[in-house]
Short mmCIF file of C-alpha atoms in Angstrom, two decimals:
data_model
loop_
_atom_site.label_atom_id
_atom_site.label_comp_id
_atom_site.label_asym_id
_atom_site.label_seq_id
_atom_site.Cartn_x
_atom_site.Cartn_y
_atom_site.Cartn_z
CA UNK A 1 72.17 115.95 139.60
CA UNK A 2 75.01 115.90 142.28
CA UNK A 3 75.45 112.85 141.94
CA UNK A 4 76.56 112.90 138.25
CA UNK A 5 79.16 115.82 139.66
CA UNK A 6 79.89 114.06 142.51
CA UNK A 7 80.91 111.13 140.02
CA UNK A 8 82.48 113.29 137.42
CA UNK A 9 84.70 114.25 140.26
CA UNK A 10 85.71 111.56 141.08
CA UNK A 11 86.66 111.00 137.66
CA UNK A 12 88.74 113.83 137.06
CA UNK A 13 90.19 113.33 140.61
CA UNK A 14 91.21 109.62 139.89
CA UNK A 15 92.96 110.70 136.43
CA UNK A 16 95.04 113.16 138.83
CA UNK A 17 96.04 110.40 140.92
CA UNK A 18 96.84 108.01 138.15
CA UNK A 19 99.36 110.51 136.85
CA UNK A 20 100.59 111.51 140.22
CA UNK A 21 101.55 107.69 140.86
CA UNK A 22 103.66 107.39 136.99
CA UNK A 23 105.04 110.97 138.22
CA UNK A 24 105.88 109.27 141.39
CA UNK A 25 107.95 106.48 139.96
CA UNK A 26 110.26 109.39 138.41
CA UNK A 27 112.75 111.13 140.17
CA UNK A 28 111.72 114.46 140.20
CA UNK A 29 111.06 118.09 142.18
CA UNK A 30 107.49 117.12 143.44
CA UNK A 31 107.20 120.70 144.67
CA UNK A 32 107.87 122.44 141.32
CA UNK A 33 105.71 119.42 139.67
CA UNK A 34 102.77 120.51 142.18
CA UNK A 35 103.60 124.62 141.31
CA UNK A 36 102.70 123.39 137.66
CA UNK A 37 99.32 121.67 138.53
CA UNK A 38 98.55 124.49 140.76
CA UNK A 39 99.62 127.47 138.30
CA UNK A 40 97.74 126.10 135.47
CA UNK A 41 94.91 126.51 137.76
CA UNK A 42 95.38 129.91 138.87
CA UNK A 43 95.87 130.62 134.85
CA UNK A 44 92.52 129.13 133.88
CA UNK A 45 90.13 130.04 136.65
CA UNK A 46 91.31 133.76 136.34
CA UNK A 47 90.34 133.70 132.74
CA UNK A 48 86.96 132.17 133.91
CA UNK A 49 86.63 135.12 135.90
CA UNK A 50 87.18 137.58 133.52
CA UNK A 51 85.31 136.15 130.62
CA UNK A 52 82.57 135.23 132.74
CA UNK A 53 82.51 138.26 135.10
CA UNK A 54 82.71 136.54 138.19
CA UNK A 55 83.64 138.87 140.71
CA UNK A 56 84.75 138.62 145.22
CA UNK A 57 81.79 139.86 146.62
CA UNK A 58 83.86 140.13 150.06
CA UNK A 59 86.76 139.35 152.20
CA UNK A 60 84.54 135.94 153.04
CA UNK A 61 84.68 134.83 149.76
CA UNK A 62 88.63 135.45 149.34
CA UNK A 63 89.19 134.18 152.58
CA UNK A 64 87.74 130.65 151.72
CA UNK A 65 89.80 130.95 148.75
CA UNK A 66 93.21 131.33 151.03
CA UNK A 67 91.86 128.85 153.10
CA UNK A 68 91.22 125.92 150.25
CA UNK A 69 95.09 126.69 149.04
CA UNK A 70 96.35 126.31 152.03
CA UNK A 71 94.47 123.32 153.21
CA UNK A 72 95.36 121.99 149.66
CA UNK A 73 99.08 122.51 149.78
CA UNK A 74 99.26 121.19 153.58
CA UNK A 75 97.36 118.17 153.04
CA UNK A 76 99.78 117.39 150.17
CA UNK A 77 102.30 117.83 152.39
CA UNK A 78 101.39 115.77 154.98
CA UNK A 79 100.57 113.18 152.66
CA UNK A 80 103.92 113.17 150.97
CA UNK A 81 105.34 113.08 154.47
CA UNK A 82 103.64 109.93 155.68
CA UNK A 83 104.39 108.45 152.30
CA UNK A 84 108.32 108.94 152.96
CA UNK A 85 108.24 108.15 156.66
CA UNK A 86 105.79 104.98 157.14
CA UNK A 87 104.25 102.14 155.23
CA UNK A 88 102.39 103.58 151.96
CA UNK A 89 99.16 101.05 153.15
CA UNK A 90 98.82 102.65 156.61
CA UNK A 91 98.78 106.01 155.32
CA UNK A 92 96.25 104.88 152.58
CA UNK A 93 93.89 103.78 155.16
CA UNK A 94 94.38 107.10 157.35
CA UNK A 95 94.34 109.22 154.77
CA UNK A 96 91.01 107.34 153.92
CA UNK A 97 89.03 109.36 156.72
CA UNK A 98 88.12 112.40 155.53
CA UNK A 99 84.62 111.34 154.39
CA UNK A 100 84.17 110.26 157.73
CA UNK A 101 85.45 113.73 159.09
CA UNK A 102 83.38 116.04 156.91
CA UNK A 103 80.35 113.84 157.65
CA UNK A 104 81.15 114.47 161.15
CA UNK A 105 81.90 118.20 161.41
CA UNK A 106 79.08 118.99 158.61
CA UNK A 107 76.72 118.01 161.08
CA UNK A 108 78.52 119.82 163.62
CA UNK A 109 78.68 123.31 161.89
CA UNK A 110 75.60 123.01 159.94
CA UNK A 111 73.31 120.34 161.80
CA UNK A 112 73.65 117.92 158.10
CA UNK A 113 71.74 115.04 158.72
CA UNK A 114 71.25 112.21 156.69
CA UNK A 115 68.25 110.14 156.27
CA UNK A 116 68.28 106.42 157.40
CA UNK A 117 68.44 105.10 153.99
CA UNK A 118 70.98 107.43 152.99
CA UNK A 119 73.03 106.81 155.86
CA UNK A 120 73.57 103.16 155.05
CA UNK A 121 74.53 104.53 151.74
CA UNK A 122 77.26 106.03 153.22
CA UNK A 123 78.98 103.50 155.13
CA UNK A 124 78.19 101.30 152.54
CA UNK A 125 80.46 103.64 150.52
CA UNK A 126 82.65 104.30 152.56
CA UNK A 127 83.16 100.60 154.22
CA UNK A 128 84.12 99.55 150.61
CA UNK A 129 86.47 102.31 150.18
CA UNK A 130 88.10 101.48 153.44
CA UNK A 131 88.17 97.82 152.57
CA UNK A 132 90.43 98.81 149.36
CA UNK A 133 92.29 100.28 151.11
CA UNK A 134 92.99 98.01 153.85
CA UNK A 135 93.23 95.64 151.14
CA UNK A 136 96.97 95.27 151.94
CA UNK A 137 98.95 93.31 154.44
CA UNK A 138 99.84 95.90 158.12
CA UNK A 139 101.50 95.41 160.82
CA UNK A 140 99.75 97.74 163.41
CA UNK A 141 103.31 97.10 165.92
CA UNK A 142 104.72 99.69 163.27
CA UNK A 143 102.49 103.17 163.02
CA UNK A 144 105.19 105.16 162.23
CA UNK A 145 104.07 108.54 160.48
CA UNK A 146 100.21 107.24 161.18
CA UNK A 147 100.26 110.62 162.32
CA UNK A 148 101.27 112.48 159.21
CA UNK A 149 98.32 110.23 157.29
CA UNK A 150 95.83 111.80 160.32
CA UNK A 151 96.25 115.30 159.57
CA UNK A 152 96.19 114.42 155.47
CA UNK A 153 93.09 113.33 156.20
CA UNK A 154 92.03 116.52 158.44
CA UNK A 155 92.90 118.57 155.98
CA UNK A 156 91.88 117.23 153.00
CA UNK A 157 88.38 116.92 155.23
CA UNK A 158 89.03 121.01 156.00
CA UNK A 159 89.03 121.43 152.14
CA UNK A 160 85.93 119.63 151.46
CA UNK A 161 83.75 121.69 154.10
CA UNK A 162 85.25 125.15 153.21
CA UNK A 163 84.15 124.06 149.27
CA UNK A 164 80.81 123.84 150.99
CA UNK A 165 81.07 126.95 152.82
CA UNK A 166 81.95 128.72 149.49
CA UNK A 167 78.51 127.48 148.14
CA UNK A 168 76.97 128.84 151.04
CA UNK A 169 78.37 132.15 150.64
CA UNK A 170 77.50 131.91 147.10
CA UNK A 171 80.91 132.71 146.16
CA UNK A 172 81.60 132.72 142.23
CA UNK A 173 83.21 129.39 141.98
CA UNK A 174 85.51 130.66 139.48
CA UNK A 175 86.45 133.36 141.67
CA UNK A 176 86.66 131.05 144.72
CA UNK A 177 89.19 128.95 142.89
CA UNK A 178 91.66 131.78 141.28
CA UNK A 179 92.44 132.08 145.10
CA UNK A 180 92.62 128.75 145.87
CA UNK A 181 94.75 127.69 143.07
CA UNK A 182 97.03 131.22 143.20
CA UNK A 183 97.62 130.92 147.19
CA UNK A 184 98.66 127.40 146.62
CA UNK A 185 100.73 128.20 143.57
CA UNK A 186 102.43 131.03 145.68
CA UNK A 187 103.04 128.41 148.58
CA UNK A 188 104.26 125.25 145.98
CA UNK A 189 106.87 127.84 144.63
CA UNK A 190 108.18 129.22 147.39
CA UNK A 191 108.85 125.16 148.75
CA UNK A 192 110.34 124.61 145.36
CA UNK A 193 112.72 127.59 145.74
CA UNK A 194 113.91 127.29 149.06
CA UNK A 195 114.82 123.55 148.72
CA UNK A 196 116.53 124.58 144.96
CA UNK A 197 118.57 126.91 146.82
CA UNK A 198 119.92 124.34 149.57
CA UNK A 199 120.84 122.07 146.76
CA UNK A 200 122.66 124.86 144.95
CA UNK A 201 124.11 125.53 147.99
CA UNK A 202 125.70 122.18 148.76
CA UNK A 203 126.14 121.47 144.97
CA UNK A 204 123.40 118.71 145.39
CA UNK A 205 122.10 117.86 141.23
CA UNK A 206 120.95 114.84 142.79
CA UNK A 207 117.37 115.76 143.42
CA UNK A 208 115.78 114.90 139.82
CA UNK A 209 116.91 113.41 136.25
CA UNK A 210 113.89 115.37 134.98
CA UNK A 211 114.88 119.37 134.12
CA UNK A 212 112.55 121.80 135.56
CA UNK A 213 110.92 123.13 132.16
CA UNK A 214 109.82 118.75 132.11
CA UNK A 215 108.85 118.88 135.35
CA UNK A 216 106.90 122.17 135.37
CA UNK A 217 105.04 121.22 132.20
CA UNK A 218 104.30 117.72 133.06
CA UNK A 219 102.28 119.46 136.38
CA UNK A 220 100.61 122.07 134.14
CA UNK A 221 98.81 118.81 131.75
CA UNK A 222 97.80 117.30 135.85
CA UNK A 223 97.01 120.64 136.58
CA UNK A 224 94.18 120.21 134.10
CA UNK A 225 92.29 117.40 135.40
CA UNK A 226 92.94 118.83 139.39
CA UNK A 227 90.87 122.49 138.28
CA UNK A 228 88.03 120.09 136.20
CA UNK A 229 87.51 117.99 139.62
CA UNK A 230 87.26 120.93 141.81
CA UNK A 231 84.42 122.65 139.61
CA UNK A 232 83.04 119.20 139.61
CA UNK A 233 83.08 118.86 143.55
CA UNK A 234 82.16 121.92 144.28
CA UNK A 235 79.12 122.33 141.98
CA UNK A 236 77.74 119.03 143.81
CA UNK A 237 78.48 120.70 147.23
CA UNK A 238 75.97 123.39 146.06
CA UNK A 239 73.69 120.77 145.27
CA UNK A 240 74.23 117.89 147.99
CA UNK A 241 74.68 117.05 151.22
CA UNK A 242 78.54 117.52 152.14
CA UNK A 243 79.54 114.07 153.20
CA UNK A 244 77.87 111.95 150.68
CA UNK A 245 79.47 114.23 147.91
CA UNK A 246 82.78 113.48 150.18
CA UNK A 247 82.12 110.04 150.08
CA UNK A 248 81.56 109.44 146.32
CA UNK A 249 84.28 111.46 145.45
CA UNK A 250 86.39 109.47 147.71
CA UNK A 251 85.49 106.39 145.16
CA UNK A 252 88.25 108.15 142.77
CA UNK A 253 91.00 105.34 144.49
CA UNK A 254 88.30 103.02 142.14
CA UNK A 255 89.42 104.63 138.82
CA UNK A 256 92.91 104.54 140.22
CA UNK A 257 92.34 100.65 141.07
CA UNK A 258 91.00 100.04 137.51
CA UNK A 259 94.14 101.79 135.68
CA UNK A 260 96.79 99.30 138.00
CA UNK A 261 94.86 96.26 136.49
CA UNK A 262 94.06 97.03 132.72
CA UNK A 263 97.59 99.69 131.84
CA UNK A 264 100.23 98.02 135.08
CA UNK A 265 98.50 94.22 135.22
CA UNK A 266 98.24 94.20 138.47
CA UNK A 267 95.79 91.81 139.93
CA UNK A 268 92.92 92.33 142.41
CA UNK A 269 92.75 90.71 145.60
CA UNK A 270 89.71 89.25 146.98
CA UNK A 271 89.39 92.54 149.63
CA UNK A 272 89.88 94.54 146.78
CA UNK A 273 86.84 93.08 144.81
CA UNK A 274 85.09 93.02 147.63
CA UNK A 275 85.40 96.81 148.38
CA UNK A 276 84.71 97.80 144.86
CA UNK A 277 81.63 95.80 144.57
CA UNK A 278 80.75 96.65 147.93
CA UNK A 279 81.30 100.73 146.32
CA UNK A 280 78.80 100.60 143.72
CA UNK A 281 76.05 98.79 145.86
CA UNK A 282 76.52 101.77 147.96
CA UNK A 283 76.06 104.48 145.12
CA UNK A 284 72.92 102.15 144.50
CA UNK A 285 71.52 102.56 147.53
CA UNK A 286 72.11 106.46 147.60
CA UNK A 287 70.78 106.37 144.04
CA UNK A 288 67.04 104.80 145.61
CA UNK A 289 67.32 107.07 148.46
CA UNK A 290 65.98 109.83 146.75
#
């Protein structure tokens, strides 16, 4: 059964990056367009807790909270960084590491293991995910802001495992997630106002052609498919072992891949077929594994 949430996150997760890359072709506040997707969050997992009485059972469980909003809002960060600073196909690749990451520390803080078979699974996976992503020409005699794509993908790997810890602590997921999302809502607004301010300040309206009621709405409808791929993930991480629900969520870049070649026409090159056939032999294999 993880796997269907596993998949179902990855889903909801690649229908948040298809509308982050049309929002990206805009010029507009990504901070207040990331508040939106955040608030609408916080708004609907604290109406989950109330009608469904979920409750903090301790500092633990609102710590792990803190700690996913943070680790959400800096890997964001980061990756918007690399993104402005170095080649968009490096940073794809870099940022490509975290299910390698979480496989790594889950063993680490947990002893995970993986049996043979469903080891092979995962590089499988993940070898075909790297292979889309490396899909594009790269000049390795220019890594500037490689580091920036790192720490996207050490952070986005820190969010994964503390979604796991949650489900050890047997936090209300619900209740888990109104800090998450409000802590990262708090943090999105706060970068929104401080950089509205300096362009008040120096009479700077050229930020955005989209107004800020656009923008703030257009985040709240992403917003909706970023809280439906967090229940999803972290439902499987109660169910699964941490990296290979990393892994398969990680396959969202295929949904992404699918939307450039039906809605933008963009053809696939042969690395790119490759990877995504190489992908879905790998969910096979995980599939027979158990």
């Amino acid at each position: 059964m993880w796997i269907v949430f596993a998949l179902l996150a990855a889903v909801f997760f690649g229908l948040r990056g298809i509308m982050y890359q049309w929002t990206s072709q805009r010029k507009i506040n990504r901070n207040l367009l990331l508040f939106g997707v955040f608030f609408v969050g916080f708004v609907i997992s604290l109406s989950s807790v109330i009608l469904l009485d979920q409750q903090w059972y301790g500092w633990a469980d609102v710590a792990v909270g803190l700690g996913l909003g943070f680790g959400s809002f800096s890997a964001n960060a980061f990756l918007h960084k690399g993104f402005s600073v170095g080649k968009a196909s490096l940073i794809g690749i870099l940022s490509g590491l975290t299910p390698l990451f979480v496989l790594i520390f889950a063993f680490l803080l947990w002893q995970e293991t993986l049996t043979m078979l469903q080891l092979v699974a995962f590089f499988i996976i993940f070898g075909g995910l790297y292979t889309i992503r490396y899909s594009n020409d790269i000049s390795f005699s220019n890594l500037q802001g490689a580091q920036w794509g790192l720490l996207a993908a050490l952070f986005f790997a820190f969010n994964d495992l503390l979604g796991k810890q949650s489900t050890l602590l047997e936090a209300d997921t619900f209740a888990t997630l109104t800090s998450m999302f409000g802590f990262g809502s708090f943090l999105f607004a706060m970068s929104w106002l401080v950089k509205r301010k300096k362009s008040l300040a120096a009479q700077d309206d050229s930020q955005a052609n989209w107004s800020e009621i656009k923008t703030f709405s257009c985040g709240l409808l992403i917003g909706l498919t970023n809280v439906a791929g967090m229940v999803a993930i972290i439902s499987a991480f109660a169910l699964g072992n941490t990296g290979l629900v990393s892994a398969i969520t990680g396959m969202n870049i295929l949904i992404i891949l699918l939307y450039s070649r039906i809605v933008l026409k963009e053809s696939f090159s042969r690395q790119e077929l490759l990877g995504l056939t190489t992908a879905f032999l790998g969910v096979i294999v995980l599939r027979l594994s158990y």
